Coordinates of C-alpha atoms in Angstrom, one line a residue:
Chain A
X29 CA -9.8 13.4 31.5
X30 CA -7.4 16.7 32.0
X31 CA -6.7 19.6 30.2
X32 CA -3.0 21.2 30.3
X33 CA -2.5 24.5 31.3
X34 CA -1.0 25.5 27.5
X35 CA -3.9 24.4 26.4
X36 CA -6.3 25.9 28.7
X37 CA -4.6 29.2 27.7
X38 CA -4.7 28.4 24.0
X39 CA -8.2 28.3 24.7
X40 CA -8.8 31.3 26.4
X41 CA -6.4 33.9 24.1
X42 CA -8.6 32.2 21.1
X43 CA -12.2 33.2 22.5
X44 CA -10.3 36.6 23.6
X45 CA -10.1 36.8 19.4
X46 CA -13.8 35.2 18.6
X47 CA -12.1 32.2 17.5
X48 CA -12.8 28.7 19.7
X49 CA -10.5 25.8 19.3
X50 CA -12.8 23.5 16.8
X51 CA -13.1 26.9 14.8
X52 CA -16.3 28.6 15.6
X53 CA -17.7 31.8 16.9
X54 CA -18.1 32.4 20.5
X55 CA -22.2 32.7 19.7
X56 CA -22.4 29.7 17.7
X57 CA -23.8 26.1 18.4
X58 CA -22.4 23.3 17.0
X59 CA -24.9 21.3 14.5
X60 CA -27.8 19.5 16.2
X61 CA -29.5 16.0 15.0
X62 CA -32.4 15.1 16.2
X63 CA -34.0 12.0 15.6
X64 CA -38.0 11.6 17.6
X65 CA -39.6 8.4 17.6
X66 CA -36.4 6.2 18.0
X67 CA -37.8 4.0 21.1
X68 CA -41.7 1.9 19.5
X69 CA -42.3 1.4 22.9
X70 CA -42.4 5.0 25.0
X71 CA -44.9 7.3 24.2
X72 CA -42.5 9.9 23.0
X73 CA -39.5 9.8 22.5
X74 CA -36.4 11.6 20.7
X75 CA -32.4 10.8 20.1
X76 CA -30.2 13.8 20.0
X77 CA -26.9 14.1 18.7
X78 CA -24.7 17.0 19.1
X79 CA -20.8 16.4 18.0
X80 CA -20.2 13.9 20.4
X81 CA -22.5 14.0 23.2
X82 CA -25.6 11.5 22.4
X83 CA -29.1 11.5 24.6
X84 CA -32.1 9.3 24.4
X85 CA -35.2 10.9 26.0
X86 CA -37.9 8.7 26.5
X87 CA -41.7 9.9 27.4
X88 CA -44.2 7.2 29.0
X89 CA -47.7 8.5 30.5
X90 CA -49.2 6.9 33.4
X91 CA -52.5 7.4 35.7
X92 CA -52.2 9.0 38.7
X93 CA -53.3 11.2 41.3
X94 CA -52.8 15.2 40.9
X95 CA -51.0 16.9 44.1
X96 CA -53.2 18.4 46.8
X97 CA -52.5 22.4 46.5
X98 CA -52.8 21.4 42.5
X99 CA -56.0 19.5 41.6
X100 CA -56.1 20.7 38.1
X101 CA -52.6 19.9 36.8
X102 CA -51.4 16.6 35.6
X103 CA -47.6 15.7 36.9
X104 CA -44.2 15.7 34.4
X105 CA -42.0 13.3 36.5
X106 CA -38.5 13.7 35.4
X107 CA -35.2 11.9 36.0
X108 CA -31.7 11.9 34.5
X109 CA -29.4 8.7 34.2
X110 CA -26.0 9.2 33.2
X111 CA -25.1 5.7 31.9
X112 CA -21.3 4.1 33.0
X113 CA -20.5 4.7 29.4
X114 CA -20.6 8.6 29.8
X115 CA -17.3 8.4 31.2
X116 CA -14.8 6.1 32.5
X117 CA -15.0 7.9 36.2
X118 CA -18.8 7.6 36.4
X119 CA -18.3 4.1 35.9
X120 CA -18.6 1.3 38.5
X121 CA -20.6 1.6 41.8
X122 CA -23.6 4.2 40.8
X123 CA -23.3 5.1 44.1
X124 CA -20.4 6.8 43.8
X125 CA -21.0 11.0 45.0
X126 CA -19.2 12.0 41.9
X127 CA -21.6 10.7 39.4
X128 CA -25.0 11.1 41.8
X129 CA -23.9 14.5 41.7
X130 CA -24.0 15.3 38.0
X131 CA -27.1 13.1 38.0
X132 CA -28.9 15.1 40.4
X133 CA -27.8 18.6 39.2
X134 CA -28.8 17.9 35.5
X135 CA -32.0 16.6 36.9
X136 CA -33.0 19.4 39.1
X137 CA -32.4 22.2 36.9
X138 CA -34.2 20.2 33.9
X139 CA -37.0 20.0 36.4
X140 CA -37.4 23.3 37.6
X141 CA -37.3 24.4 33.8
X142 CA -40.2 22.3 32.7
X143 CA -42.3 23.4 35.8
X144 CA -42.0 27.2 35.8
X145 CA -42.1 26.5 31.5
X146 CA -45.3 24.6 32.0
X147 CA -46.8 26.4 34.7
X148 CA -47.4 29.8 32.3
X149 CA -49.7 30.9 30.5
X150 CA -51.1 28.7 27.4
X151 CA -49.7 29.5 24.4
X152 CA -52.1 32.6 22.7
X153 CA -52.3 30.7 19.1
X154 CA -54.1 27.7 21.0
X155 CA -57.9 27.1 20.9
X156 CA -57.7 25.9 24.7
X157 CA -57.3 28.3 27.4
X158 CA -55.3 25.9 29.1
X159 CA -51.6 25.5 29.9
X160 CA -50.1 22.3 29.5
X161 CA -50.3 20.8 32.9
X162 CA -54.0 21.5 33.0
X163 CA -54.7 19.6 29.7
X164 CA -53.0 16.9 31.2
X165 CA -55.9 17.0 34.2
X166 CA -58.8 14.1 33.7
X167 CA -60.8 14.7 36.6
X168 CA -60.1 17.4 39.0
X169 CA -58.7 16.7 42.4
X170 CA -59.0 12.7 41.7
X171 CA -57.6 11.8 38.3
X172 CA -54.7 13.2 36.0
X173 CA -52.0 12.1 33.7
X174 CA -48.4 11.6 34.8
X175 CA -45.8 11.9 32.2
X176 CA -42.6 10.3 32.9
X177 CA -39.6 11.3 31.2
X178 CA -36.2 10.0 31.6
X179 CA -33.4 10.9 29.6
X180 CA -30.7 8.4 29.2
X181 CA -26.7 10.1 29.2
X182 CA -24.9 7.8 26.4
X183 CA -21.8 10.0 25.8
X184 CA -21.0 13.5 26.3
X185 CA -19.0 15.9 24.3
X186 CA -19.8 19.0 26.9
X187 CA -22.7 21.3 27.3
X188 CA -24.7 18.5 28.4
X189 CA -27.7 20.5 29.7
X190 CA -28.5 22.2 26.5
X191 CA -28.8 19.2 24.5
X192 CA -30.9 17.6 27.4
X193 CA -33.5 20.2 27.3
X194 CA -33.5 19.5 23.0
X195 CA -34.3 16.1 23.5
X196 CA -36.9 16.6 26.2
X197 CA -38.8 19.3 24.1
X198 CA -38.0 16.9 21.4
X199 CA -39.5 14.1 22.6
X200 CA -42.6 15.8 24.3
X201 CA -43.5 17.2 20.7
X202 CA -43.2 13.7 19.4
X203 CA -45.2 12.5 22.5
X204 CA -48.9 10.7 21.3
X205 CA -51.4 10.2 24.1
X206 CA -54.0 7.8 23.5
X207 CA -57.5 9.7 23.3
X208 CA -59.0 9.5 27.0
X209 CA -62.9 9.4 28.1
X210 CA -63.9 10.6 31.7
X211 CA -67.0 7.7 32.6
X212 CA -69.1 8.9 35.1
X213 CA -67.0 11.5 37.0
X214 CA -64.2 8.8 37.9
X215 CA -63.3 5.9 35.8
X216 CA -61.5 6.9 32.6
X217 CA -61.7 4.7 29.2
X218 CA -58.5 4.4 26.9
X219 CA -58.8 3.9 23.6
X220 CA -56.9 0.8 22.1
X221 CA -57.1 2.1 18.8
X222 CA -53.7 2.6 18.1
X223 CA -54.4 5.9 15.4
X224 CA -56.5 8.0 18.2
X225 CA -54.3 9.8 20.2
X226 CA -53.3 14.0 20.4
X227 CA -50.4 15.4 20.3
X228 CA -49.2 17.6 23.0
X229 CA -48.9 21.7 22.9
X230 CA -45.0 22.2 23.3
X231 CA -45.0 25.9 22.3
X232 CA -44.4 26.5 26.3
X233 CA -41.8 24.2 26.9
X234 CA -38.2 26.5 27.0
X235 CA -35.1 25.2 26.6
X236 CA -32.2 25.8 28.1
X237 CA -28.9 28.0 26.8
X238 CA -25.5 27.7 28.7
X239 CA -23.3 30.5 28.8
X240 CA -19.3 29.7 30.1
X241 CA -17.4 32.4 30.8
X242 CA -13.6 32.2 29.9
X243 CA -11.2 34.9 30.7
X244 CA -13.0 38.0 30.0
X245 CA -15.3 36.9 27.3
X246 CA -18.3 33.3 27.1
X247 CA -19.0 31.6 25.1
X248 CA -22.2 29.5 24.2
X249 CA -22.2 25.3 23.9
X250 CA -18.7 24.9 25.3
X251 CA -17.0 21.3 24.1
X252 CA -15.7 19.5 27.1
X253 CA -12.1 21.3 26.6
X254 CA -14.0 25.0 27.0
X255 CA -16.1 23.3 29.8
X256 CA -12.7 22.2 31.7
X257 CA -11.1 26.0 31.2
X258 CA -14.4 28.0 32.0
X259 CA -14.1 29.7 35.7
X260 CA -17.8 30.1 35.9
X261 CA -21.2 29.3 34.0
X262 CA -24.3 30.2 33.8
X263 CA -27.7 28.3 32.8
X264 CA -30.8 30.3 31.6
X265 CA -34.2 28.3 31.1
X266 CA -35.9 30.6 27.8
X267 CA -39.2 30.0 26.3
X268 CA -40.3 31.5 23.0
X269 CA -41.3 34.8 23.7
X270 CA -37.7 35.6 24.6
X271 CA -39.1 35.6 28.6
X272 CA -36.2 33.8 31.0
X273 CA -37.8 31.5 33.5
X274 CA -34.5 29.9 35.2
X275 CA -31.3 30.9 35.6
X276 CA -28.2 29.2 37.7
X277 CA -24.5 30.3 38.3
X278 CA -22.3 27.1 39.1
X279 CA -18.5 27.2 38.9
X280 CA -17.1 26.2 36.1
X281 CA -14.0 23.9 35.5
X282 CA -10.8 24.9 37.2
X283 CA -10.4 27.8 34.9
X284 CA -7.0 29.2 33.9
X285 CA -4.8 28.6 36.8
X286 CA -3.6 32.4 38.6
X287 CA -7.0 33.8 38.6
X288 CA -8.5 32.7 42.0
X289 CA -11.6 35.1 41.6
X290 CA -15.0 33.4 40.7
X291 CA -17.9 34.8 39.5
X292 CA -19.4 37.4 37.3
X293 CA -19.2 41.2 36.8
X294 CA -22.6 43.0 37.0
X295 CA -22.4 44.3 33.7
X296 CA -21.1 40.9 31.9
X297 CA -24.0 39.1 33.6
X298 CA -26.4 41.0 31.5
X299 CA -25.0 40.6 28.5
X300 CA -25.2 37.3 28.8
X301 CA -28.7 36.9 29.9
X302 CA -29.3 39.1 26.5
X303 CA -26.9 36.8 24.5
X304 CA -29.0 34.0 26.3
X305 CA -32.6 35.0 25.7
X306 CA -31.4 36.2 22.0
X307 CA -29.8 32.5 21.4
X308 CA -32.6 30.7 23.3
X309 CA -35.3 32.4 20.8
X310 CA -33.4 31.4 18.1
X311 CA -32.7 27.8 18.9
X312 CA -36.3 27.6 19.4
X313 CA -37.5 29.3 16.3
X314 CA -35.0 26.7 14.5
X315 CA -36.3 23.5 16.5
X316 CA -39.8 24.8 15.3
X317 CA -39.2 24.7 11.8
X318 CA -37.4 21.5 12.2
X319 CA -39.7 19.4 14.2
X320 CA -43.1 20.2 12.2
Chain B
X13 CA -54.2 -17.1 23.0
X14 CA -51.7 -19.7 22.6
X15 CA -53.0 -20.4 19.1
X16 CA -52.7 -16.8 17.6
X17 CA -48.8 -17.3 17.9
X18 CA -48.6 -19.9 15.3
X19 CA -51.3 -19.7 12.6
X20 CA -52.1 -23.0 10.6
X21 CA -49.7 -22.2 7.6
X22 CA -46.9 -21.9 10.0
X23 CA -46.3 -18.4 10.6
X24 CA -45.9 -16.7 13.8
X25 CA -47.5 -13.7 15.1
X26 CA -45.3 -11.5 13.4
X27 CA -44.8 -13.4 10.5
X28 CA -41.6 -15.4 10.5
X29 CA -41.5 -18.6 10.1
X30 CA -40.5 -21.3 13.3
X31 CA -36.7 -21.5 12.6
X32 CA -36.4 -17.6 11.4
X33 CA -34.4 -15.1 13.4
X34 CA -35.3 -11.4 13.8
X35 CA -33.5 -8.7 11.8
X36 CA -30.0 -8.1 13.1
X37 CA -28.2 -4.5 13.1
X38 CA -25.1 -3.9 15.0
X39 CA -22.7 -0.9 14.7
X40 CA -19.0 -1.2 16.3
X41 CA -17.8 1.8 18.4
X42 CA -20.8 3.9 19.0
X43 CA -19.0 5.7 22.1
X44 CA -16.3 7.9 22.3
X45 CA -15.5 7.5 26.1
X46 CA -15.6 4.0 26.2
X47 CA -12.5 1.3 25.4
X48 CA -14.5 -0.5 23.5
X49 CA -18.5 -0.4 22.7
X50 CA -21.6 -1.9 20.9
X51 CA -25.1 -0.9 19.6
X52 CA -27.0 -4.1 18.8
X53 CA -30.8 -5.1 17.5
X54 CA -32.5 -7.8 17.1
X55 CA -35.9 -7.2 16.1
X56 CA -37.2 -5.0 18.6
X57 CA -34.7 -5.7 21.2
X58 CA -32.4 -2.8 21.3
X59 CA -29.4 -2.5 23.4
X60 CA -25.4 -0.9 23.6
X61 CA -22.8 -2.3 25.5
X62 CA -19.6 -0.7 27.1
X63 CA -16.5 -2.0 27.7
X64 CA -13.5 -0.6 29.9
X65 CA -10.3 -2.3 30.5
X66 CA -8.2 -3.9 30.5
X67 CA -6.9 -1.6 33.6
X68 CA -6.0 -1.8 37.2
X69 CA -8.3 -3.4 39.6
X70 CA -10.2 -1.0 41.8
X71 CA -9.9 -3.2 44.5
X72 CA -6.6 -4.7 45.8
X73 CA -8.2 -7.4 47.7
X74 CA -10.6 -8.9 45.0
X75 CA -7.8 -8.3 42.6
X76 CA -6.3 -11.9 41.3
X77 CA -2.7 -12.1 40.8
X78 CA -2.4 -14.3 37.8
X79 CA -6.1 -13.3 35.7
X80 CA -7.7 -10.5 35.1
X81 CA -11.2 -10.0 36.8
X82 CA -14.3 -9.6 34.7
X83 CA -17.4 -7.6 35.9
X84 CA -20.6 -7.0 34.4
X85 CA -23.4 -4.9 34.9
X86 CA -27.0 -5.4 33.4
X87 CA -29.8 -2.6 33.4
X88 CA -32.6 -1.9 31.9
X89 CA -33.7 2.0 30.9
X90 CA -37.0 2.9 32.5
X91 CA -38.8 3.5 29.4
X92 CA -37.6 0.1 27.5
X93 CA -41.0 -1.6 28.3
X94 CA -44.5 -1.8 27.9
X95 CA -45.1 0.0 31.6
X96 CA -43.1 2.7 32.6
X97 CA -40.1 1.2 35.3
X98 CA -38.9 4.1 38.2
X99 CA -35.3 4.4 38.0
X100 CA -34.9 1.7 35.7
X101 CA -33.4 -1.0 37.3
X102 CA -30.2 -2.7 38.1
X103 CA -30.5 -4.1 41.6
X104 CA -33.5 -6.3 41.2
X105 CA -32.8 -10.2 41.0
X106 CA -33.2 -10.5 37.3
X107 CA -30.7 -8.0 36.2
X108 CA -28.3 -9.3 38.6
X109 CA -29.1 -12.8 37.7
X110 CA -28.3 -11.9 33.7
X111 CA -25.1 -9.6 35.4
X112 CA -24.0 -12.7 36.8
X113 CA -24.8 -15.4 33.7
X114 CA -22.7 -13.0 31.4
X115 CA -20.0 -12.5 33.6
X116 CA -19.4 -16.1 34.2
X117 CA -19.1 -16.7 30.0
X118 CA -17.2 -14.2 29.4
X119 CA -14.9 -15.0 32.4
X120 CA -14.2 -18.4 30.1
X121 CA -14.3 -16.7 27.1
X122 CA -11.5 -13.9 27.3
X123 CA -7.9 -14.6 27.7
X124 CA -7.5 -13.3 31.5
X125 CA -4.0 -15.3 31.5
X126 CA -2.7 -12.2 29.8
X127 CA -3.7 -9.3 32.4
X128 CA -3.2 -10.1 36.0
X129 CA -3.8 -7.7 38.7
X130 CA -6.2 -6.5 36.3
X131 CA -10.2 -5.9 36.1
X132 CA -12.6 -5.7 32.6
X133 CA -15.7 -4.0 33.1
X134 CA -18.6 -4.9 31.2
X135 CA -21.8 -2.5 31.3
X136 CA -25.1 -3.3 29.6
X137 CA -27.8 -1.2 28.6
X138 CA -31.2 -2.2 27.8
X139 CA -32.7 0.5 25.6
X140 CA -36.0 -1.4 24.5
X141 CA -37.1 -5.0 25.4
X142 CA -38.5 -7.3 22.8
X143 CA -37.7 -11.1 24.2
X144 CA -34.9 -12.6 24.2
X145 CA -32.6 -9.7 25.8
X146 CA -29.8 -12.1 27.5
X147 CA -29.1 -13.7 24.0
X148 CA -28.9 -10.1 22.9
X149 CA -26.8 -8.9 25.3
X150 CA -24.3 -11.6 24.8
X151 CA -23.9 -10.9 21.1
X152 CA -23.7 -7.4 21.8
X153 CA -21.0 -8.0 24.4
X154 CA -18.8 -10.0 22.4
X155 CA -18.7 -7.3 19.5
X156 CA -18.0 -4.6 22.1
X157 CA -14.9 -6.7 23.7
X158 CA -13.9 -7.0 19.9
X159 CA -13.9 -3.5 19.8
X160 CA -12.1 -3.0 22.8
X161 CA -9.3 -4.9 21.0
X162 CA -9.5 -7.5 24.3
X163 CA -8.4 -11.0 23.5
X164 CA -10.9 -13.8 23.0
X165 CA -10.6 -17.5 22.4
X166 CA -13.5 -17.3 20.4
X167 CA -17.0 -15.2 19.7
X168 CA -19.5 -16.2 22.2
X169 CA -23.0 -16.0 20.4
X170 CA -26.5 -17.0 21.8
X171 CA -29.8 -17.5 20.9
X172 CA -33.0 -18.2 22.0
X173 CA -35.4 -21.1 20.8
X174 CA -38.7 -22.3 22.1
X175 CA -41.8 -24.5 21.6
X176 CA -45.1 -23.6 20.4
X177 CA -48.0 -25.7 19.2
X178 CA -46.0 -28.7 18.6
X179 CA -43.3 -26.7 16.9
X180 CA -40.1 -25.6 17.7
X181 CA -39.4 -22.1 17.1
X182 CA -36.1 -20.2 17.0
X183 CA -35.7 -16.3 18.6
X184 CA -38.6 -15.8 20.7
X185 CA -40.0 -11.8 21.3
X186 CA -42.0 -11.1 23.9
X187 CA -45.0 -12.0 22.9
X188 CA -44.1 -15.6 22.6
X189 CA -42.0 -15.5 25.9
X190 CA -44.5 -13.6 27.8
X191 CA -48.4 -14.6 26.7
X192 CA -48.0 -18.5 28.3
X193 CA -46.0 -19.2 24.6
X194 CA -43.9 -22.1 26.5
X195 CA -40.5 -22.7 27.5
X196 CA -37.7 -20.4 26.5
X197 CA -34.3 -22.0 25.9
X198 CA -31.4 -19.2 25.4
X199 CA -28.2 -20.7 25.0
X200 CA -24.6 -19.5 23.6
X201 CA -21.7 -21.3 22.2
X202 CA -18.6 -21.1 21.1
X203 CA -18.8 -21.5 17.5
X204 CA -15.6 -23.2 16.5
X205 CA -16.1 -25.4 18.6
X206 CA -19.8 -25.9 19.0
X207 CA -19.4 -26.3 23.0
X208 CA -22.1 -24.3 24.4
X209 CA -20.9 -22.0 27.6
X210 CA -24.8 -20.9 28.6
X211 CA -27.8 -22.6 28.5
X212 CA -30.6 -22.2 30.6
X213 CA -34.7 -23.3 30.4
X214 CA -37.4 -22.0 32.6
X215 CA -40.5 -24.5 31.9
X216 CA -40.8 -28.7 31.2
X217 CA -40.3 -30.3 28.2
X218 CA -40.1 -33.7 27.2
X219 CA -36.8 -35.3 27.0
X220 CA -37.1 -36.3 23.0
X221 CA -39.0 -32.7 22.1
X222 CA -35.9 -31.3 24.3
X223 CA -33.1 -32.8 22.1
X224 CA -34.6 -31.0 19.0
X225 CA -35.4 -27.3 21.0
X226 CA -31.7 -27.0 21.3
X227 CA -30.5 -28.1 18.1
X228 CA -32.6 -25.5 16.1
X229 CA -31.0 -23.2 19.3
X230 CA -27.5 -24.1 18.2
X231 CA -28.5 -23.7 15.0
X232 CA -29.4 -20.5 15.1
X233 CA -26.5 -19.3 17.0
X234 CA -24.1 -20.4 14.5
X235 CA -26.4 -18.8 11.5
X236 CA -25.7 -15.1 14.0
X237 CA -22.5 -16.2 14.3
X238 CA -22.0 -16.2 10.7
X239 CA -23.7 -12.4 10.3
X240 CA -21.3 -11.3 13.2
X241 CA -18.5 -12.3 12.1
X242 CA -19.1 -10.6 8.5
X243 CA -20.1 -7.4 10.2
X244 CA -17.3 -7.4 12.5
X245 CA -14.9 -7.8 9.3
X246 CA -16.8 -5.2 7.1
X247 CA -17.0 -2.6 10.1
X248 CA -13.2 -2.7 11.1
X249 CA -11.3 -2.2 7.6

């Protein structure tokens, strides 16, 4: 799919005037729904839909053994699949470098995002001093919980990446593990009892805002028209207390033909990590008052 | 074990009775990037299908000159079963197998004659596994080519029937497939004409017992046939 360059300056002279071509703000996300507990088979899992782009996330926990330089710290284990219905180019041999690419970059950054998000400190309001990673620990150095979570791309309408992260908090918070006994330092017992199980602590997990900068101005959850005119973007990972643990510049679409520079002026880039962390808080507080 | 999947009064493990299908929902053009698409479910089993094409063959060589080519891929999501899969999977022998079995209906099914040079690509999706996922599949491929406005001869439609404790039972799950429940006979026809284009059995049955696990098959591929071709009527006006 292409964009013409009347259009791709119709688009940028709008967000010059706060006004997007489907009518919004530049600051303003288009409406989320978000449906957990679609798949009776995963542990977690979550369905998000966002104007057209629709994600399944599902969450599955297996044993295994915790890394060497991190004996107390269970595993996350994630991987994105964008399916040949995403779009006609991803389509045919999987193989193909165009769609291994987007695979790979959505699944790297997601990655890094949950780890440095996980890694912190617990959250204060918890009666565990523990951050997530360590309650997912059985026995130290031997044992732990892996949680697998893949995310399946069904169709995309833009800003993919945000509404990844969604359904991945989404789907951890709706993610039940089955109350687990140590036995004797090294075997562990699951229950079979299919009403035991906790809930996991998801305060810590951030979610990601991405910014796209058009002409002079960015906006924030680009449609796949803004995606297509926006020079450059930029990807911040925030968690809840407004803190930013990730950030990425990529180049955008083509951008607006007769403007061969790339890249971002000192003084927009903080703006938009404010407009980021001030968005990212938000979204959060809002996915928190939704998902109880 | 065998015995808890078919209690004295007749019911199965999850209640129905032998010749009762699983609930069927199906929604017509679930995605926007697609030509035409399905999202299907049948019981448990949940799946979408996507459909490009008619368009021009990728590859000149394979291309035919007087048909169109029809592909189809099969995979199933890593999280669709009971244990978790890496990567899901597309390349092992029993996607490709079910990649293959699809392909070779629908190859019979669609009008080729009218698009030479040209290639239909079929991609299936299994989102959760319940039994019975190539019948699915087929269903759910025939509504998405429907939506993809591609011409047909007729629906395909399949369904799966099998034989536990001395009765025949329609629409296995997998439970009943898995647990040593006995043969599993999908099968799909063409329901205007009744022939059947699919039909495949991976266990021994007696010849006479045989006769009658594909009847109440046929059977219950035309009662899904009926249900489809409502849907299909009530979906597109």
């Amino acid at each position: 799919k292409t964009i013409g360059l009347a259009e791709k300056q119709y688009i940028e002279r709008g967000v010059e005037r706060n006004i997007r071509n489907d009518g919004r703000e530049r600051k303003d996300f288009r409406p989320f729904i978000i449906e957990t507990g679609v798949l009776s088979q995963a542990n977690g899992s979550a369905r998000v839909k966002h104007d057209n782009t629709d994600v399944i996330v599902g969450v599955k926990i297996d044993l295994g053994k915790p890394t060497q330089d991190r004996p107390t710290q269970g595993l996350i284990k994630f991987a994105v699949d964008c399916s040949p219905s995403f779009s006609a180019e991803f389509e045919g041999n999987q193989s193909n470098s165009k769609s291994r690419g987007s695979d790979i970059e959505l699944t790297n950054i997601l990655n890094e995002i949950l780890q440095k998000g996980t890694n912190l400190e617990s959250n204060p309001n918890s009666t565990s001093s523990k951050n997530l990673l360590e309650t997912l620990c059985l026995v130290p150095g031997k044992l732990c919980l892996v949680l697998y979570i893949d995310t399946l791309v069904l169709d995309s309408g833009g800003n993919l990446l945000d509404t990844i992260s969604i359904g991945v908090r989404s789907a951890l918070f709706n993610t039940r593990i089955p109350k687990i006994t140590v036995v004797d330092g090294e075997d562990v017992e699951i229950t079979d009892d299919p009403f035991e199980y906790d809930y996991l602590d998801v305060e810590s997990i951030p979610v990601s805002v991405t910014l796209s900068k058009i002409g002079s101005k960015f906006v924030v959850d680009a449609n796949s028209e803004e995606e297509m005119t926006a020079e450059v973007r930029m990807m911040v990972g925030v968690n809840r207390n407004g803190r930013i643990l990730y950030t990425q510049i990529a180049k955008g679409g083509a951008g607006v033909g007769g403007k061969p520079e790339g890249g971002i002026d000192v003084k927009t880039l903080c703006e938009m990590l404010e407009t980021a962390k001030r968005l990212g808080v938000q979204l959060l507080q809002k996915m928190n008052s939704v998902l109880v | 074990q065998r015995r808890d999947l078919l209690s004295p009064e007749g019911l199965r493990a999850d209640g129905r009775r032998p010749n009762e299908l699983r609930r069927i929902r199906c929604k017509m053009g679930v995605l926007s990037r697609t030509d035409g698409s399905a999202y299907y479910e049948q019981g448990n089993t949940k799946l979408t299908v996507s459909v490009f094409g008619p368009k021009q063959a990728t590859h000149r060589r394979t291309a035919k000159h007087d048909r169109a080519l029809v592909n189809c891929e099969y995979r199933t999501c890593a999280f669709s079963s009971g244990e978790h899969k890496t990567k899901g999977s597309k390349g092992d022998k029993r996607s490709i197998e079910t990649a293959s079995i699809i392909q070779k209906v629908f190859e019979t099914a669609i009008v080729t004659t009218l698009y030479p040079n040209s290639q239909i690509n079929i991609y299936v999706e299994i989102l959760q596994s319940d039994g019975s996922e190539k019948c699915a599949a087929i269903n759910a491929v025939t509504l998405a080519l429907i939506d993809a406005g591609i011409p047909m001869k007729d629906f395909v439609v399949a369904c799966s029937a099998g034989y536990l404790m001395g009765t025949p039972v329609l629409d296995i799950n997998y439970m009943e497939d898995s647990t040593g429940g006995g043969p599993n006979l999908p099968l799909a026809i063409l329901p205007k004409s009744g022939k059947v284009t699919m039909m495949q059995m991976d266990s021994k049955l007696p010849l006479d017992v045989f006769e009658s696990v594909m009847n109440l098959a046929i059977e219950g591929a035309k009662m899904i046939y009926e249900f489809l071709l409502n849907e299909v009527k009530i979906q597109n006006t």
